[in-house]
Coordinates of C-alpha atoms (C1' of nucleotides) in Angstrom, one line a residue:
Chain A
M1 CA 0.0 0.0 0.0
P2 CA 1.4 3.4 -0.9
T3 CA 1.9 5.9 1.8
L4 CA -1.0 8.2 2.1
G5 CA -0.2 11.9 2.4
P6 CA -1.8 14.3 4.8
K7 CA -4.2 15.3 2.1
S8 CA -5.9 12.0 2.6
N9 CA -7.6 13.5 5.6
R10 CA -10.2 16.0 4.5
L11 CA -9.6 18.4 7.3
L12 CA -5.8 18.5 6.7
A13 CA -6.4 18.8 3.0
A14 CA -8.5 21.9 3.5
L15 CA -5.8 23.7 5.4
S16 CA -4.1 26.6 3.7
A17 CA -0.6 25.8 2.3
V18 CA 1.0 28.0 4.9
E19 CA -0.7 26.3 7.8
L20 CA 0.0 22.8 6.6
K21 CA 3.6 23.8 6.1
R22 CA 3.8 24.9 9.7
L23 CA 2.2 21.7 11.0
R24 CA 3.7 19.2 8.6
S25 CA 6.9 18.5 10.5
H26 CA 4.8 17.6 13.6
L27 CA 2.4 15.3 11.8
E28 CA 3.3 11.7 12.3
L29 CA 1.6 8.9 10.4
V30 CA 0.7 6.1 12.8
E31 CA -1.0 2.7 12.6
L32 CA -4.2 2.2 14.4
P33 CA -4.9 -1.5 15.0
L34 CA -8.4 -2.7 15.5
G35 CA -9.6 -2.3 19.0
L36 CA -7.0 0.2 20.1
A37 CA -8.3 2.7 22.6
V38 CA -7.1 6.0 21.2
Y39 CA -8.1 7.6 24.4
E40 CA -9.8 6.4 27.6
S41 CA -12.6 8.2 29.4
G42 CA -11.3 11.1 31.6
R43 CA -7.7 10.8 30.5
V44 CA -5.9 13.9 29.3
L45 CA -5.1 13.7 25.7
E46 CA -1.7 14.3 24.2
H47 CA -2.4 14.1 20.5
L48 CA -5.1 14.7 18.0
Y49 CA -5.7 11.9 15.5
F50 CA -6.7 12.6 11.9
P51 CA -7.8 9.3 10.4
V52 CA -6.8 8.7 6.8
N53 CA -8.2 5.2 6.1
S54 CA -9.1 4.1 9.6
I55 CA -12.4 4.6 11.5
V56 CA -12.6 5.5 15.1
S57 CA -15.7 5.1 17.2
L58 CA -16.6 7.4 20.1
L59 CA -18.4 5.4 22.8
Y60 CA -19.6 5.9 26.2
V61 CA -19.2 3.0 28.7
M62 CA -21.6 2.9 31.6
E63 CA -20.9 1.8 35.1
D64 CA -22.5 -1.6 34.5
G65 CA -20.4 -2.1 31.4
A66 CA -23.1 -1.4 28.9
S67 CA -21.9 0.8 26.1
A68 CA -23.1 2.7 23.1
E69 CA -21.5 4.5 20.3
I70 CA -22.3 8.2 20.0
A71 CA -20.4 9.0 16.9
V72 CA -17.9 7.7 14.3
V73 CA -15.0 9.5 12.9
G74 CA -13.2 8.8 9.6
N75 CA -11.0 10.7 7.2
E76 CA -13.6 13.6 7.2
G77 CA -12.7 14.5 10.8
V78 CA -10.5 14.4 13.8
V79 CA -10.4 12.5 17.2
G80 CA -9.8 14.6 20.3
I81 CA -12.0 17.7 20.0
S82 CA -11.8 18.3 23.7
L83 CA -8.2 19.5 23.2
F84 CA -9.3 22.6 21.4
M85 CA -12.7 22.9 23.1
G86 CA -10.8 23.6 26.3
G87 CA -11.9 20.7 28.4
E88 CA -8.8 18.6 27.9
S89 CA -10.7 15.3 28.5
T90 CA -14.2 13.8 28.0
P91 CA -16.1 11.1 29.7
S92 CA -16.1 9.0 26.5
R93 CA -13.7 6.5 25.0
A94 CA -12.4 6.4 21.4
V95 CA -11.8 3.0 19.9
V96 CA -10.5 1.9 16.6
Q97 CA -13.3 0.3 14.8
S98 CA -11.6 -0.3 11.5
A99 CA -7.8 -0.6 11.4
G100 CA -5.8 1.7 9.3
Q101 CA -3.6 4.8 9.5
A102 CA -4.0 8.2 11.0
Y103 CA -1.9 11.4 11.3
R104 CA -1.0 12.3 14.8
L105 CA -0.5 15.9 15.9
P106 CA 0.8 16.8 19.4
A107 CA -1.8 18.8 21.3
R108 CA 0.5 21.7 22.0
M109 CA 1.2 22.3 18.3
M110 CA -2.5 22.3 17.5
Q111 CA -3.3 24.6 20.3
V112 CA -0.7 27.2 19.1
E113 CA -2.1 27.0 15.6
F114 CA -5.7 27.0 16.8
N115 CA -5.1 30.2 18.7
R116 CA -3.9 32.0 15.6
G117 CA -7.6 32.0 14.6
G118 CA -6.9 30.9 11.0
S119 CA -8.4 28.3 8.9
L120 CA -7.4 25.5 11.3
Q121 CA -9.7 26.9 13.9
H122 CA -12.5 27.5 11.4
L123 CA -12.2 23.9 10.1
L124 CA -12.0 22.3 13.5
L125 CA -15.0 24.1 14.9
R126 CA -17.1 23.5 11.8
Y127 CA -16.2 19.8 11.9
T128 CA -17.1 19.7 15.6
Q129 CA -20.6 21.0 14.7
S130 CA -21.1 18.2 12.3
L131 CA -20.0 15.8 15.1
I132 CA -22.5 17.4 17.4
T133 CA -25.2 16.8 14.8
Q134 CA -24.2 13.1 14.6
M135 CA -24.4 12.7 18.4
A136 CA -27.8 14.4 18.6
Q137 CA -29.2 12.3 15.8
T138 CA -27.8 9.2 17.5
A139 CA -29.7 10.2 20.6
V140 CA -32.9 10.5 18.7
C141 CA -32.3 7.3 16.7
N142 CA -31.7 5.4 20.0
R143 CA -35.0 6.6 21.3
H144 CA -37.2 5.9 18.3
H145 CA -35.8 3.5 15.8
S146 CA -35.6 -0.3 15.6
V147 CA -32.4 -2.3 15.6
D148 CA -33.0 -3.1 12.0
Q149 CA -33.0 0.5 10.9
Q150 CA -30.1 1.4 13.1
L151 CA -28.0 -1.4 11.7
C152 CA -28.6 0.1 8.2
R153 CA -27.7 3.5 9.4
W154 CA -24.5 2.2 11.1
L155 CA -23.4 0.3 8.0
L156 CA -23.9 3.3 5.8
L157 CA -22.0 5.6 8.1
S158 CA -19.1 3.1 8.2
L159 CA -19.2 2.5 4.5
D160 CA -18.9 6.3 3.8
R161 CA -15.7 6.3 5.6
L162 CA -14.1 3.4 3.8
S163 CA -13.2 3.1 0.1
G164 CA -14.9 -0.2 -0.9
T165 CA -18.1 -2.0 -0.1
D166 CA -16.8 -4.4 2.4
L167 CA -16.5 -4.2 6.2
V168 CA -14.4 -6.3 8.5
M169 CA -16.6 -6.5 11.6
T170 CA -18.2 -9.1 13.8
Q171 CA -21.8 -9.0 14.9
E172 CA -20.6 -8.9 18.5
L173 CA -18.7 -5.7 17.9
I174 CA -21.6 -4.1 16.0
A175 CA -23.8 -5.0 18.9
N176 CA -21.4 -3.2 21.3
M177 CA -21.5 -0.1 19.1
L178 CA -25.3 0.0 18.8
G179 CA -25.7 -0.9 22.5
V180 CA -27.9 -3.9 21.8
R181 CA -27.6 -7.6 22.2
R182 CA -25.5 -9.6 19.7
E183 CA -28.6 -11.7 18.9
G184 CA -30.4 -8.6 17.8
V185 CA -27.7 -7.9 15.3
T186 CA -27.8 -11.5 14.1
A187 CA -31.5 -11.2 13.5
A188 CA -31.3 -7.8 11.7
A189 CA -28.3 -8.9 9.6
G190 CA -30.1 -12.1 8.7
K191 CA -33.0 -10.1 7.3
L192 CA -30.7 -7.9 5.2
Q193 CA -28.9 -11.0 3.9
K194 CA -32.2 -12.7 3.0
A195 CA -33.3 -9.5 1.2
G196 CA -30.1 -9.6 -0.8
V197 CA -28.8 -6.3 0.6
I198 CA -25.7 -7.7 2.2
N199 CA -23.6 -10.8 2.2
Y200 CA -22.4 -12.0 5.6
R201 CA -19.5 -14.4 6.3
R202 CA -17.8 -14.6 9.6
G203 CA -16.6 -11.3 10.5
H204 CA -16.9 -9.9 7.0
I205 CA -19.7 -7.9 5.5
S206 CA -20.2 -7.1 1.8
V207 CA -22.8 -4.5 0.9
L208 CA -24.4 -5.7 -2.3
D209 CA -27.2 -3.1 -2.8
R210 CA -26.4 0.2 -1.3
R211 CA -29.5 1.9 -2.5
K212 CA -31.8 -0.7 -0.8
L213 CA -29.8 -0.3 2.4
E214 CA -30.5 3.5 2.3
K215 CA -34.1 2.8 1.8
L216 CA -34.3 0.4 4.8
S217 CA -32.4 2.9 7.0
C218 CA -34.1 5.4 9.1
E219 CA -33.9 9.1 8.1
C220 CA -31.1 9.6 10.6
Y221 CA -28.5 8.5 8.2
A222 CA -29.6 11.1 5.5
V223 CA -29.8 13.9 8.1
V224 CA -26.2 13.2 9.4
R225 CA -24.9 12.8 5.8
R226 CA -26.5 16.0 4.6
E227 CA -25.3 18.0 7.5
C228 CA -21.9 16.6 7.3
D229 CA -21.7 17.4 3.6
R230 CA -23.0 20.9 4.2
L231 CA -20.5 21.6 6.9
S232 CA -17.5 20.3 4.9
D233 CA -18.3 22.4 1.9
Y234 CA -15.5 24.8 2.6
E235 CA -13.9 26.6 -0.4
G236 CA -11.1 24.4 -1.8
L237 CA -12.2 21.3 0.1
A238 CA -15.3 20.9 -2.0
R239 CA -13.1 21.2 -5.1
I240 CA -10.5 18.7 -4.1
F241 CA -12.7 16.0 -2.8
A242 CA -15.9 16.3 -4.9
K243 CA -15.8 12.8 -6.3
P244 CA -19.5 12.0 -6.9
S245 CA -18.8 8.3 -7.3
A246 CA -17.1 7.9 -3.9
R247 CA -19.7 9.9 -2.1
Chain B
M1 CA -39.3 40.8 40.5
P2 CA -36.2 42.9 40.4
T3 CA -34.5 43.1 37.0
L4 CA -31.7 40.6 36.7
G5 CA -28.3 41.8 35.5
P6 CA -26.1 40.2 32.9
K7 CA -24.3 38.5 35.8
S8 CA -27.2 36.3 36.3
N9 CA -26.0 34.2 33.4
R10 CA -23.0 32.3 34.4
L11 CA -21.2 32.7 31.1
L12 CA -21.7 36.4 31.0
A13 CA -20.6 36.6 34.6
A14 CA -17.3 35.0 33.8
L15 CA -16.4 37.5 31.1
S16 CA -13.6 39.9 31.8
A17 CA -14.8 43.4 32.7
V18 CA -13.4 44.8 29.5
E19 CA -15.3 42.3 27.3
L20 CA -18.5 42.7 29.2
K21 CA -18.2 46.4 28.7
R22 CA -17.8 46.0 25.0
L23 CA -20.9 43.7 24.7
R24 CA -23.1 45.3 27.3
S25 CA -24.7 47.9 25.1
H26 CA -25.7 45.2 22.7
L27 CA -27.2 42.9 25.3
E28 CA -30.9 43.1 25.4
L29 CA -33.0 41.4 28.1
V30 CA -36.0 39.7 26.5
E31 CA -38.9 37.6 27.8
L32 CA -39.1 34.0 26.7
P33 CA -42.7 32.7 27.0
L34 CA -43.3 29.1 27.5
G35 CA -43.3 27.2 24.2
L36 CA -41.6 29.8 22.1
A37 CA -39.3 28.4 19.5
V38 CA -36.1 30.3 19.9
Y39 CA -35.1 28.9 16.7
E40 CA -36.4 26.4 14.2
S41 CA -34.5 23.6 12.5
G42 CA -32.3 24.8 9.6
R43 CA -33.1 28.5 10.1
V44 CA -30.2 30.9 10.3
L45 CA -29.9 32.4 13.6
E46 CA -29.6 36.1 14.3
H47 CA -29.1 36.1 18.0
L48 CA -27.5 34.2 20.8
Y49 CA -29.6 33.8 23.9
F50 CA -28.1 33.7 27.4
P51 CA -30.9 32.5 29.7
V52 CA -31.1 34.0 33.2
N53 CA -34.1 32.4 34.8
S54 CA -35.5 30.5 31.8
I55 CA -34.8 27.0 30.5
V56 CA -34.5 26.2 26.8
S57 CA -34.7 22.7 25.4
L58 CA -32.9 21.6 22.3
L59 CA -34.9 19.0 20.5
Y60 CA -34.9 17.1 17.3
V61 CA -38.2 16.5 15.6
M62 CA -38.3 13.7 13.1
E63 CA -40.2 13.5 9.9
D64 CA -43.1 11.6 11.4
G65 CA -43.4 14.1 14.2
A66 CA -41.8 12.1 16.9
S67 CA -39.4 14.2 18.9
A68 CA -36.7 14.0 21.6
E69 CA -34.8 16.4 23.7
I70 CA -31.1 16.2 23.3
A71 CA -30.0 18.8 25.8
V72 CA -31.3 21.5 28.1
V73 CA -29.8 25.0 28.5
G74 CA -30.3 27.3 31.5
N75 CA -28.3 30.2 33.1
E76 CA -25.1 28.1 32.9
G77 CA -25.1 28.3 29.1
V78 CA -26.2 29.9 25.8
V79 CA -28.5 29.0 23.0
G80 CA -27.2 29.2 19.4
I81 CA -23.7 27.5 19.5
S82 CA -23.8 27.0 15.7
L83 CA -23.2 30.7 15.3
F84 CA -19.7 30.5 16.6
M85 CA -19.1 27.0 15.5
G86 CA -19.4 28.2 12.0
G87 CA -22.4 26.2 10.8
E88 CA -24.9 29.0 11.1
S89 CA -27.8 26.6 11.5
T90 CA -28.5 23.2 13.0
P91 CA -31.1 20.5 12.3
S92 CA -32.5 21.0 15.8
R93 CA -35.2 23.2 17.4
A94 CA -34.8 25.2 20.5
V95 CA -38.0 25.6 22.6
V96 CA -38.6 27.4 25.8
Q97 CA -39.4 24.8 28.4
S98 CA -39.7 27.2 31.4
A99 CA -40.7 30.8 30.9
G100 CA -38.4 33.5 32.0
Q101 CA -35.9 36.0 30.8
A102 CA -32.7 35.8 28.7
Y103 CA -30.1 38.2 27.4
R104 CA -30.0 38.4 23.6
L105 CA -26.9 39.3 21.7
P106 CA -26.8 40.0 18.0
A107 CA -24.8 37.3 16.1
R108 CA -22.5 39.8 14.5
M109 CA -21.5 41.4 17.8
M110 CA -20.6 37.9 19.3
Q111 CA -18.6 36.9 16.2
V112 CA -16.5 40.0 16.4
E113 CA -15.7 39.4 20.0
F114 CA -15.3 35.7 19.5
N115 CA -12.6 36.2 16.8
R116 CA -10.6 38.3 19.2
G117 CA -9.8 35.0 20.8
G118 CA -10.3 36.2 24.4
S119 CA -12.2 34.8 27.3
L120 CA -15.5 34.9 25.5
Q121 CA -14.1 32.3 23.0
H122 CA -12.8 30.1 25.7
L123 CA -15.9 30.3 27.7
L124 CA -18.2 29.5 24.8
L125 CA -16.1 26.6 23.6
R126 CA -15.8 25.2 27.0
Y127 CA -19.5 25.4 27.5
T128 CA -20.1 23.8 24.2
Q129 CA -18.0 20.9 25.3
S130 CA -20.2 20.4 28.3
L131 CA -23.2 20.5 26.0
I132 CA -21.6 17.8 23.9
T133 CA -21.3 15.7 27.1
Q134 CA -24.9 16.2 27.8
M135 CA -26.0 15.1 24.3
A136 CA -23.8 12.1 24.4
Q137 CA -25.1 11.1 27.8
T138 CA -28.6 11.5 26.5
A139 CA -27.9 9.2 23.6
V140 CA -26.7 6.5 26.0
C141 CA -29.5 7.1 28.4
N142 CA -32.0 6.7 25.6
R143 CA -30.5 3.4 24.7
H144 CA -30.2 1.8 28.1
H145 CA -32.4 3.3 30.8
S146 CA -36.0 3.1 31.8
V147 CA -38.5 5.9 31.5
D148 CA -38.6 5.9 35.3
Q149 CA -34.9 6.6 35.5
Q150 CA -35.0 9.1 32.7
L151 CA -37.8 11.1 34.3
C152 CA -35.7 11.4 37.4
R153 CA -32.7 12.6 35.4
W154 CA -34.9 15.1 33.6
L155 CA -36.4 16.5 36.7
L156 CA -32.9 16.9 38.3
L157 CA -31.5 18.7 35.2
S158 CA -34.4 21.1 35.1
L159 CA -34.3 21.6 38.9
D160 CA -30.6 22.6 38.7
R161 CA -31.6 25.4 36.3
L162 CA -34.3 26.8 38.4
S163 CA -34.1 28.4 41.9
G164 CA -36.8 26.6 43.8
T165 CA -38.1 23.1 44.0
D166 CA -41.1 23.5 41.8
L167 CA -41.6 23.0 38.1
V168 CA -44.5 24.2 35.9
M169 CA -44.8 21.4 33.5
T170 CA -47.4 19.0 32.1
Q171 CA -46.8 15.3 31.7
E172 CA -47.6 15.7 28.0
L173 CA -44.7 18.1 27.6
I174 CA -42.3 16.0 29.6
A175 CA -43.3 13.1 27.4
N176 CA -42.4 15.1 24.3
M177 CA -39.0 15.9 25.8
L178 CA -38.2 12.4 26.7
G179 CA -39.6 11.1 23.5
V180 CA -42.0 8.7 25.2
R181 CA -45.8 8.4 25.5
R182 CA -47.6 10.6 27.9
E183 CA -48.9 7.5 29.7
G184 CA -45.4 6.4 30.4
V185 CA -44.7 9.6 32.2
T186 CA -48.0 9.3 34.1
A187 CA -46.9 5.9 35.4
A188 CA -43.4 7.0 36.3
A189 CA -44.6 10.2 38.0
G190 CA -47.3 8.1 39.8
K191 CA -44.5 5.9 41.3
L192 CA -42.5 8.9 42.4
Q193 CA -45.6 10.4 44.0
K194 CA -46.4 7.3 45.9
A195 CA -42.8 7.1 47.0
G196 CA -43.1 10.6 48.5
V197 CA -40.4 12.0 46.2
I198 CA -42.6 14.4 44.3
N199 CA -46.0 16.0 44.6
Y200 CA -48.0 16.3 41.4
R201 CA -50.9 18.6 40.7
R202 CA -52.1 19.5 37.2
G203 CA -49.2 21.0 35.5
H204 CA -47.2 21.7 38.7
I205 CA -44.5 19.4 40.2
S206 CA -43.0 19.9 43.6
V207 CA -39.9 18.0 44.4
L208 CA -40.1 16.9 48.0
D209 CA -37.1 14.7 48.4
R210 CA -34.2 15.6 46.1
R211 CA -31.8 13.0 47.6
K212 CA -34.2 10.2 46.9
L213 CA -34.7 11.5 43.4
E214 CA -31.0 11.4 42.8
K215 CA -30.9 7.8 44.1
L216 CA -33.7 6.7 41.7
S217 CA -32.1 8.4 38.7
C218 CA -29.6 6.7 36.4
E219 CA -25.9 7.6 36.6
C220 CA -26.4 9.9 33.6
Y221 CA -27.4 12.8 35.7
A222 CA -24.4 12.7 37.9
V223 CA -22.0 12.3 34.9
V224 CA -23.5 15.4 33.2
R225 CA -23.6 17.4 36.4
R226 CA -20.0 16.5 37.2
E227 CA -18.7 17.4 33.8
C228 CA -20.8 20.6 33.7
D229 CA -19.3 21.6 37.1
R230 CA -15.8 20.7 36.0
L231 CA -16.1 22.7 32.7
S232 CA -17.5 25.8 34.4
D233 CA -14.6 25.9 36.9
Y234 CA -13.3 29.2 36.0
E235 CA -10.1 29.0 38.0
G236 CA -9.3 26.2 35.6
L237 CA -9.9 28.6 32.8
A238 CA -7.6 31.1 34.4
R239 CA -5.0 28.4 34.4
I240 CA -5.3 27.9 30.7
F241 CA -5.0 31.6 30.1
A242 CA -1.7 31.6 32.0
K243 CA -0.3 29.2 29.4
P244 CA 1.8 30.8 26.7
S245 CA -0.1 31.2 23.4
A246 CA 0.6 32.2 19.9
R247 CA -1.2 35.5 20.2
Chain C
dG1 C1' -72.5 28.4 38.3
dC2 C1' -72.0 26.1 34.2
dA3 C1' -69.7 24.7 29.9
dC4 C1' -65.6 23.6 28.0
dA5 C1' -60.9 22.7 27.4
dT6 C1' -57.0 20.7 29.3
dA7 C1' -54.5 17.5 32.3
dG8 C1' -54.2 13.2 34.2
dG9 C1' -55.6 8.1 35.3
dT10 C1' -56.6 3.3 33.7
dA11 C1' -57.0 -0.6 30.8
dC12 C1' -55.6 -4.1 27.2
dG13 C1' -53.5 -6.4 23.5
dG14 C1' -49.4 -6.2 20.7
dT15 C1' -44.4 -6.3 20.0
dG16 C1' -39.6 -5.4 20.1
dC17 C1' -35.9 -6.2 22.8
dC18 C1' -33.7 -8.5 26.8
dG19 C1' -31.8 -12.3 29.5
dG20 C1' -30.0 -16.7 29.3
dA21 C1' -28.9 -21.1 27.3
dC22 C1' -27.2 -24.0 23.5
dA23 C1' -25.9 -25.7 19.2
dG24 C1' -23.7 -25.6 14.8
dA25 C1' -20.1 -23.6 11.8
dA26 C1' -16.0 -21.4 10.4
dA27 C1' -11.3 -20.0 11.1
dG28 C1' -6.6 -20.9 13.3
dG29 C1' -2.8 -23.0 15.6
dG30 C1' -0.2 -26.9 17.1
Chain D
dC1 C1' -5.2 -33.2 11.1
dC2 C1' -7.7 -32.4 15.3
dC3 C1' -8.7 -29.3 18.9
dT4 C1' -9.7 -24.9 20.4
dT5 C1' -11.5 -20.5 19.9
dT6 C1' -14.4 -17.5 17.9
dC7 C1' -18.4 -16.3 15.5
dT8 C1' -23.2 -17.0 14.1
dG9 C1' -28.0 -19.0 14.4
dT10 C1' -32.0 -20.4 17.2
dC11 C1' -35.2 -20.9 20.9
dC12 C1' -37.9 -19.4 25.0
dG13 C1' -40.0 -16.8 28.7
dG14 C1' -40.4 -12.1 30.5
dC15 C1' -41.1 -7.3 30.5
dA16 C1' -41.0 -2.5 29.3
dC17 C1' -43.0 0.3 26.2
dC18 C1' -46.3 1.2 22.4
dG19 C1' -51.0 2.3 20.2
dT20 C1' -55.5 3.0 21.1
dA21 C1' -59.3 4.0 23.5
dC22 C1' -61.9 5.9 27.1
dC23 C1' -62.9 8.1 31.4
dT24 C1' -62.2 11.2 35.3
dA25 C1' -60.4 15.3 37.6
dT26 C1' -59.2 20.1 37.6
dG27 C1' -59.0 24.5 36.3
dT28 C1' -60.7 28.7 33.1
dG29 C1' -63.8 31.8 31.0
dC30 C1' -68.4 33.2 30.0

DNA sequence: GCACATAGGTACGGTGCCGGACAGAAAGGG
DNA sequence: CCCTTTCTGTCCGGCACCGTACCTATGTGC
């Protein structure tokens, strides 16, 4: 696999040349293995992570061990927003959901650049708003929609952050993300397979009919997607990454 | 009732004297009647609202009319974060849940001050992070906890933002906030009343035993409360200011 | 005081998800 | 190759919540 440049993360790609130049020497490409906890609840972060081909889930784990994903971050975003929001830590965990690479930036470097008030600040805040939308929609979805619908939403959100049509993911893990029982995922996935929407084989999902998947999903996916697109339509970024096929 | 000064909102109170002076002439005290939509989904905002003795709920309304509250804002915060986050609008609604007053600030004035990068910026971002925590916790709570527990959480969050122990609120409205049926709230409130925790009479709730209410609530209330307190610790903020910055 | 609207209580079948328990099936390592 | 581990499919009782319907209080305005 060829090394991916910083431009593979859409936030970094949208930075001005001057800013990217200032940060470049501090950006380090790191491997994120499946299951790695990029940060733990309450711990003070030392780096921001800009995923390139990896996916990171933000989840809350409750006292009794039950968990739920509240948002998912791919190459459109960054992990560690509390570093520039000023809180330094959050009560959530960040776990690698799909292995891959990410650019890592020391917190201090980001803070210096953030405080200049340039495009980095603007980009990070705008991205944070789209993350907020995702969390809010997740809250509503958890309240009102069936596991079947939520599985569709989840698959679509993950798919958008990967290149192909395949996911490496067990039902057990999906269940942890959605905060439901594994059996519930088995049932939902079984229906999708029977309907010819996906193909499932032991830790590996192939999406066969994306359009049908979108139809079976609740509106939440579309809302998040629309808002995410709207908020990442900054000048330049839109031009660079407007590949209709991939989106 | 005596007129409440800008210091009645904790964000405004934490501003430096210089900043407050610059903003003061633009701050306008307005009445927020029960049920007023401070903003509608997707609309571009023109003002920020800093509640003093009112409470504003942020809710998402779905295509089929079902709704759910994702966060609640009182005098510890501000309504209209999308104005400084850069998105200008959000897919949510903001509805007055408890009538009262708020200070209103034109968006333009806030943006000018925000871009100075002073304490207003830090305060608003820090507050936004606590709002994010609240939304995330709501998402998890919607997934895992019973209506009974959620009602307790909701009562406590509302109580924290009011002075006394009484709420003016119908079960119908609470049900809309929690995204459940009115009957579910009736049942839950009935249990609380029988347990001597609250007293209910036609649109009016008195909390008799706050400690018991906290015990019956899920952990979500405590998590949100703790994080909200931590993030509004302004000595901590002063510490951040002491750090060298690029300005 | 009466009419009316609004708020709150109760009932009942339906169902989606949970809890636990197990069995078969597919990788992977020695 | 077998054995082990991991992943997936299935079954069952139980319960919280839903949808619907209807009825009773309580307050408001004429």
